[in-house]
Amino acid sequence: MKSSAQTGSLEATLQKRLARRESQGRLRRLDIPRSDLVDFSSNDYLSLSQDLVLRNALVAHLTDSDKESPSSSLNRRMIGSGGSRLLDGNSVFVEQVERKISKFHGSEAALLFTSAYDANVGLISCVPGPGDVIMYDNLIHASIHDGMRLSRATRKIPFTHSSIIRATRRSNVEEDSEVFTTATAPRGLELALKQLTDSDQQVRSGGSNVFICVEALYSMDGDIADLERVSSVVKALLPRGNGHIIVDEAHSVGVLGDGGRGLACQLGLEDRVWARVFGFGKAMGCAGGE
């Protein structure tokens, strides 16, 4: 047990840190959202999280299901999991949701996570193995970086953001000439991938996998990835099929594509994108990811 002196010392240290942050204008405080303000800060793009019709429909669904079969496995622990899905937290309800999501997005399968952040970390940390390579947009989301830190992939290679966004924005992005000036600077996707295949026989022969990570819609600047170009480059330089495109569609779901299915569906590239990650906490107005 900590002594009172130790506790007091820690409290004093923390107070000094807080005071220093406040003097620098870096102290953050939690505020309750006000109803008299227009929302330009949240990710609730379509205001679905505030929709009373959807809220009432959810409550009615839960109530009606409970009345029909209160003890069925479909309704068991619908509010809380009680444990991981591997042990005791799985349910028919969750598997039904995954099948519906898979069908909606035209994919072979879907797997739910507690957030899109966790989905990215889980995917990137688990799938690439020793000998594999991860190539990523240098402006990719932090969750991809966290996944790469845990990954067993042998190499992680960045490429310039401006090399994979649509031409309407590419001409306005000066990062290649202004920001990256060292010999180790990221190169464009095509050049980086060509240099990789030229230097790595395992990649060239198809013995090692290459995972190419991009976002569909970049929320900070509004850039949209040129997925058709990315797909063409990967197919041309990795003809043995060992190039796997991963697209973070967290900000494009609900906004792009037929019915909000995302950018890959909008472009008809579902079969050429190996994995897509969607977030439910933004346009969908819910929580979680897959």
CSV table of C-alpha atoms in Angstrom, one decimal:
chain,number,residue,atom,x,y,z
A,1,MET,CA,0.0,0.0,0.0
A,2,LYS,CA,1.3,3.5,-0.9
A,3,SER,CA,2.2,5.7,2.1
A,4,SER,CA,0.4,9.1,2.5
A,5,ALA,CA,3.7,10.8,1.7
A,6,GLN,CA,4.0,8.9,-1.6
A,7,THR,CA,0.4,9.7,-2.5
A,8,GLY,CA,0.9,13.4,-1.7
A,9,SER,CA,4.0,13.5,-3.8
A,10,LEU,CA,2.2,12.0,-6.8
A,11,GLU,CA,-0.8,14.4,-6.3
A,12,ALA,CA,1.6,17.4,-6.2
A,13,THR,CA,3.4,16.2,-9.3
A,14,LEU,CA,0.1,15.8,-11.2
A,15,GLN,CA,-1.1,19.2,-10.1
A,16,LYS,CA,2.1,20.8,-11.4
A,17,ARG,CA,1.6,19.2,-14.7
A,18,LEU,CA,-2.0,20.3,-15.0
A,19,ALA,CA,-1.0,23.9,-14.0
A,20,ARG,CA,1.7,23.9,-16.6
A,21,ARG,CA,-0.7,22.7,-19.3
A,22,GLU,CA,-3.2,25.3,-18.3
A,23,SER,CA,-0.6,28.1,-18.5
A,24,GLN,CA,0.3,26.9,-22.0
A,25,GLY,CA,-3.4,26.7,-23.1
A,26,ARG,CA,-3.3,22.9,-23.5
A,27,LEU,CA,-5.5,21.9,-20.6
A,28,ARG,CA,-8.6,20.1,-21.9
A,29,ARG,CA,-11.9,19.9,-20.2
A,30,LEU,CA,-15.0,17.9,-20.9
A,31,ASP,CA,-18.1,19.8,-21.9
A,32,ILE,CA,-21.7,18.7,-22.3
A,33,PRO,CA,-22.9,19.4,-25.9
A,34,ARG,CA,-25.3,22.3,-26.1
A,35,SER,CA,-28.6,22.1,-28.0
A,36,ASP,CA,-28.4,25.7,-29.2
A,37,LEU,CA,-25.2,25.1,-31.3
A,38,VAL,CA,-24.8,23.8,-34.9
A,39,ASP,CA,-22.7,20.6,-35.0
A,40,PHE,CA,-19.6,21.0,-37.0
A,41,SER,CA,-17.3,19.0,-34.8
A,42,SER,CA,-18.7,15.5,-34.4
A,43,ASN,CA,-18.7,12.6,-36.8
A,44,ASP,CA,-22.5,12.2,-36.7
A,45,TYR,CA,-22.6,13.2,-40.4
A,46,LEU,CA,-26.3,12.3,-41.0
A,47,SER,CA,-27.6,13.0,-37.5
A,48,LEU,CA,-28.8,9.4,-37.3
A,49,SER,CA,-27.7,9.1,-33.6
A,50,GLN,CA,-30.3,11.8,-32.8
A,51,ASP,CA,-33.1,10.4,-34.9
A,52,LEU,CA,-36.1,9.6,-32.8
A,53,VAL,CA,-37.6,7.2,-35.4
A,54,LEU,CA,-34.5,5.0,-35.3
A,55,ARG,CA,-34.3,5.2,-31.5
A,56,ASN,CA,-37.9,4.1,-31.1
A,57,ALA,CA,-37.5,1.4,-33.7
A,58,LEU,CA,-34.6,0.0,-31.7
A,59,VAL,CA,-36.5,0.0,-28.4
A,60,ALA,CA,-39.5,-1.6,-30.1
A,61,HIS,CA,-37.4,-4.3,-31.7
A,62,LEU,CA,-35.7,-5.2,-28.4
A,63,THR,CA,-39.1,-5.2,-26.6
A,64,ASP,CA,-40.9,-7.3,-29.2
A,65,SER,CA,-38.1,-9.9,-29.4
A,66,ASP,CA,-38.2,-10.3,-25.7
A,67,LYS,CA,-41.9,-10.8,-25.6
A,68,GLU,CA,-41.8,-13.4,-28.4
A,69,SER,CA,-39.0,-15.6,-26.9
A,70,PRO,CA,-37.5,-14.2,-23.7
A,71,SER,CA,-35.3,-17.2,-23.1
A,72,SER,CA,-34.0,-17.8,-26.6
A,73,SER,CA,-30.3,-17.6,-27.5
A,74,LEU,CA,-31.2,-14.7,-29.9
A,75,ASN,CA,-32.0,-12.5,-26.9
A,76,ARG,CA,-29.5,-13.8,-24.4
A,77,ARG,CA,-27.2,-11.0,-23.2
A,78,MET,CA,-28.3,-8.6,-26.0
A,79,ILE,CA,-27.4,-5.7,-23.7
A,80,GLY,CA,-24.0,-7.0,-22.5
A,81,SER,CA,-21.8,-9.8,-23.8
A,82,GLY,CA,-20.8,-11.3,-20.5
A,83,GLY,CA,-17.4,-12.2,-22.0
A,84,SER,CA,-15.5,-12.5,-25.2
A,85,ARG,CA,-17.2,-14.1,-28.2
A,86,LEU,CA,-14.6,-16.9,-28.1
A,87,LEU,CA,-15.6,-17.9,-24.6
A,88,ASP,CA,-19.3,-17.1,-23.8
A,89,GLY,CA,-20.1,-13.7,-25.4
A,90,ASN,CA,-21.3,-14.8,-28.9
A,91,SER,CA,-24.9,-14.8,-29.9
A,92,VAL,CA,-27.2,-15.6,-32.8
A,93,PHE,CA,-28.1,-11.9,-32.9
A,94,VAL,CA,-24.4,-10.8,-33.5
A,95,GLU,CA,-24.0,-13.5,-36.2
A,96,GLN,CA,-27.2,-12.3,-37.9
A,97,VAL,CA,-25.9,-8.8,-37.9
A,98,GLU,CA,-22.5,-9.9,-39.4
A,99,ARG,CA,-24.3,-11.8,-42.2
A,100,LYS,CA,-26.5,-8.7,-43.0
A,101,ILE,CA,-23.4,-6.5,-43.1
A,102,SER,CA,-21.6,-8.9,-45.3
A,103,LYS,CA,-24.5,-9.0,-47.8
A,104,PHE,CA,-25.0,-5.3,-47.7
A,105,HIS,CA,-21.3,-4.6,-48.6
A,106,GLY,CA,-21.0,-7.4,-51.1
A,107,SER,CA,-18.2,-9.2,-49.1
A,108,GLU,CA,-17.5,-12.9,-48.3
A,109,ALA,CA,-17.8,-12.4,-44.5
A,110,ALA,CA,-17.8,-9.7,-41.8
A,111,LEU,CA,-16.5,-9.6,-38.3
A,112,LEU,CA,-17.7,-7.1,-35.7
A,113,PHE,CA,-15.4,-5.2,-33.4
A,114,THR,CA,-16.0,-2.7,-30.6
A,115,SER,CA,-14.8,0.1,-32.8
A,116,ALA,CA,-13.2,0.7,-36.2
A,117,TYR,CA,-10.0,1.6,-34.4
A,118,ASP,CA,-9.9,-1.9,-32.8
A,119,ALA,CA,-10.8,-3.4,-36.2
A,120,ASN,CA,-7.8,-1.8,-37.8
A,121,VAL,CA,-5.5,-2.8,-35.0
A,122,GLY,CA,-6.8,-6.4,-35.0
A,123,LEU,CA,-6.6,-6.8,-38.7
A,124,ILE,CA,-3.1,-5.3,-39.2
A,125,SER,CA,-1.6,-6.9,-36.1
A,126,CYS,CA,-2.8,-10.4,-36.9
A,127,VAL,CA,-2.9,-11.0,-40.6
A,128,PRO,CA,0.6,-10.0,-42.0
A,129,GLY,CA,3.2,-12.6,-41.0
A,130,PRO,CA,7.0,-12.9,-41.0
A,131,GLY,CA,8.3,-12.1,-44.5
A,132,ASP,CA,5.3,-10.1,-45.4
A,133,VAL,CA,5.4,-6.3,-46.2
A,134,ILE,CA,3.0,-3.6,-45.2
A,135,MET,CA,2.9,-0.5,-47.4
A,136,TYR,CA,0.9,2.5,-46.1
A,137,ASP,CA,-0.1,6.0,-47.0
A,138,ASN,CA,2.0,8.3,-44.8
A,139,LEU,CA,-1.2,10.1,-43.7
A,140,ILE,CA,-3.0,6.9,-42.7
A,141,HIS,CA,-5.0,6.8,-39.5
A,142,ALA,CA,-3.2,6.2,-36.2
A,143,SER,CA,-5.0,2.9,-35.7
A,144,ILE,CA,-3.0,1.4,-38.6
A,145,HIS,CA,0.2,2.6,-37.0
A,146,ASP,CA,-0.8,0.9,-33.8
A,147,GLY,CA,-1.6,-2.3,-35.7
A,148,MET,CA,1.8,-2.2,-37.5
A,149,ARG,CA,3.6,-1.8,-34.1
A,150,LEU,CA,2.1,-5.2,-33.1
A,151,SER,CA,2.4,-6.8,-36.5
A,152,ARG,CA,4.9,-9.6,-37.3
A,153,ALA,CA,5.4,-8.2,-40.8
A,154,THR,CA,9.1,-7.9,-41.7
A,155,ARG,CA,8.9,-4.5,-43.3
A,156,LYS,CA,6.7,-1.4,-43.1
A,157,ILE,CA,7.1,1.0,-46.0
A,158,PRO,CA,5.3,4.4,-46.3
A,159,PHE,CA,4.4,6.1,-49.6
A,160,THR,CA,3.3,9.7,-50.2
A,161,HIS,CA,-0.3,10.6,-49.7
A,162,SER,CA,-0.4,12.7,-52.8
A,163,SER,CA,0.4,9.6,-55.0
A,164,ILE,CA,-2.9,7.9,-54.3
A,165,ILE,CA,-5.5,10.7,-54.0
A,166,ARG,CA,-7.7,11.8,-56.9
A,167,ALA,CA,-6.2,14.2,-59.4
A,168,THR,CA,-8.5,17.1,-58.4
A,169,ARG,CA,-6.7,17.3,-55.1
A,170,ARG,CA,-3.3,15.9,-56.0
A,171,SER,CA,-2.3,19.1,-57.8
A,172,ASN,CA,-2.9,21.1,-54.7
A,173,VAL,CA,-0.9,18.8,-52.4
A,174,GLU,CA,2.8,20.0,-52.1
A,175,GLU,CA,4.0,17.4,-49.5
A,176,ASP,CA,6.3,15.6,-51.9
A,177,SER,CA,8.4,18.7,-52.6
A,178,GLU,CA,8.1,20.7,-49.4
A,179,VAL,CA,7.8,18.3,-46.4
A,180,PHE,CA,9.8,15.2,-47.5
A,181,THR,CA,13.3,16.3,-48.3
A,182,THR,CA,15.5,13.5,-46.9
A,183,ALA,CA,16.9,10.5,-48.6
A,184,THR,CA,14.6,8.3,-46.6
A,185,ALA,CA,11.4,10.2,-47.5
A,186,PRO,CA,8.4,8.2,-48.6
A,187,ARG,CA,8.0,7.7,-52.3
A,188,GLY,CA,4.9,7.4,-54.4
A,189,LEU,CA,3.1,4.1,-54.3
A,190,GLU,CA,4.1,3.0,-57.7
A,191,LEU,CA,7.8,3.8,-57.3
A,192,ALA,CA,7.9,2.3,-53.8
A,193,LEU,CA,6.2,-0.9,-55.0
A,194,LYS,CA,8.4,-1.2,-58.0
A,195,GLN,CA,11.6,-0.8,-55.9
A,196,LEU,CA,10.2,-3.4,-53.5
A,197,THR,CA,9.6,-6.0,-56.3
A,198,ASP,CA,13.0,-5.3,-57.9
A,199,SER,CA,14.8,-5.8,-54.6
A,200,ASP,CA,12.8,-8.6,-52.9
A,201,GLN,CA,12.7,-12.0,-54.7
A,202,GLN,CA,10.2,-13.4,-52.3
A,203,VAL,CA,7.8,-10.6,-53.1
A,204,ARG,CA,8.5,-10.8,-56.8
A,205,SER,CA,7.8,-14.6,-56.9
A,206,GLY,CA,4.7,-14.3,-54.8
A,207,GLY,CA,6.2,-16.0,-51.8
A,208,SER,CA,5.6,-13.0,-49.5
A,209,ASN,CA,2.4,-11.0,-49.2
A,210,VAL,CA,2.2,-7.2,-49.6
A,211,PHE,CA,-0.6,-5.3,-47.8
A,212,ILE,CA,-1.4,-1.9,-49.1
A,213,CYS,CA,-3.2,0.3,-46.6
A,214,VAL,CA,-5.2,3.4,-47.6
A,215,GLU,CA,-8.3,5.3,-46.4
A,216,ALA,CA,-11.2,5.8,-48.7
A,217,LEU,CA,-12.0,9.3,-47.5
A,218,TYR,CA,-9.5,11.3,-45.5
A,219,SER,CA,-11.5,13.3,-42.9
A,220,MET,CA,-8.9,16.0,-42.2
A,221,ASP,CA,-8.7,17.3,-45.8
A,222,GLY,CA,-11.6,15.7,-47.6
A,223,ASP,CA,-9.2,13.8,-49.9
A,224,ILE,CA,-10.7,10.7,-51.7
A,225,ALA,CA,-8.4,7.9,-52.6
A,226,ASP,CA,-8.0,7.0,-56.2
A,227,LEU,CA,-8.8,3.4,-55.6
A,228,GLU,CA,-9.0,2.5,-59.3
A,229,ARG,CA,-5.4,3.7,-59.7
A,230,VAL,CA,-4.2,2.0,-56.6
A,231,SER,CA,-5.8,-1.3,-57.8
A,232,SER,CA,-4.3,-1.0,-61.2
A,233,VAL,CA,-0.8,-0.4,-59.8
A,234,VAL,CA,-1.0,-3.3,-57.4
A,235,LYS,CA,-2.3,-5.6,-60.1
A,236,ALA,CA,0.4,-4.6,-62.6
A,237,LEU,CA,3.4,-4.8,-60.2
A,238,LEU,CA,2.2,-7.8,-58.2
A,239,PRO,CA,0.7,-10.1,-61.0
A,240,ARG,CA,1.0,-13.2,-58.9
A,241,GLY,CA,-1.9,-12.1,-56.7
A,242,ASN,CA,0.1,-11.4,-53.5
A,243,GLY,CA,-0.9,-7.8,-53.3
A,244,HIS,CA,-3.7,-7.2,-50.9
A,245,ILE,CA,-5.4,-3.8,-50.6
A,246,ILE,CA,-6.9,-2.8,-47.3
A,247,VAL,CA,-9.2,0.2,-47.3
A,248,ASP,CA,-10.4,2.1,-44.2
A,249,GLU,CA,-13.9,3.2,-45.1
A,250,ALA,CA,-14.7,4.7,-41.7
A,251,HIS,CA,-15.5,8.1,-43.1
A,252,SER,CA,-17.0,7.0,-46.5
A,253,VAL,CA,-19.6,4.5,-45.2
A,254,GLY,CA,-23.1,6.1,-45.2
A,255,VAL,CA,-21.8,8.9,-47.5
A,256,LEU,CA,-20.4,7.3,-50.7
A,257,GLY,CA,-21.7,4.5,-52.8
A,258,ASP,CA,-25.2,3.1,-53.4
A,259,GLY,CA,-27.0,3.2,-50.1
A,260,GLY,CA,-23.9,4.4,-48.3
A,261,ARG,CA,-21.9,1.2,-49.0
A,262,GLY,CA,-18.6,3.1,-49.3
A,263,LEU,CA,-16.1,4.0,-52.0
A,264,ALA,CA,-15.1,0.4,-53.1
A,265,CYS,CA,-18.7,-0.4,-53.8
A,266,GLN,CA,-19.2,2.9,-55.6
A,267,LEU,CA,-16.4,2.1,-58.0
A,268,GLY,CA,-17.3,-1.6,-58.3
A,269,LEU,CA,-14.0,-2.7,-56.7
A,270,GLU,CA,-15.3,-5.0,-54.1
A,271,ASP,CA,-13.5,-8.0,-55.6
A,272,ARG,CA,-10.2,-6.1,-55.9
A,273,VAL,CA,-10.0,-4.8,-52.4
A,274,TRP,CA,-9.0,-7.6,-50.0
A,275,ALA,CA,-10.4,-6.0,-46.8
A,276,ARG,CA,-12.6,-3.0,-45.9
A,277,VAL,CA,-12.9,-1.6,-42.4
A,278,PHE,CA,-16.2,0.3,-41.6
A,279,GLY,CA,-17.0,2.4,-38.6
A,280,PHE,CA,-20.5,2.6,-37.1
A,281,GLY,CA,-19.8,5.6,-34.9
A,282,LYS,CA,-19.9,8.2,-37.6
A,283,ALA,CA,-22.5,8.4,-40.4
A,284,MET,CA,-24.2,5.3,-39.1
A,285,GLY,CA,-24.9,6.9,-35.8
A,286,CYS,CA,-24.1,3.9,-33.7
A,287,ALA,CA,-21.0,2.4,-32.2
A,288,GLY,CA,-18.5,-0.3,-33.2
A,289,GLY,CA,-16.8,-1.3,-36.4
A,290,GLU,CA,-16.2,-4.2,-38.8
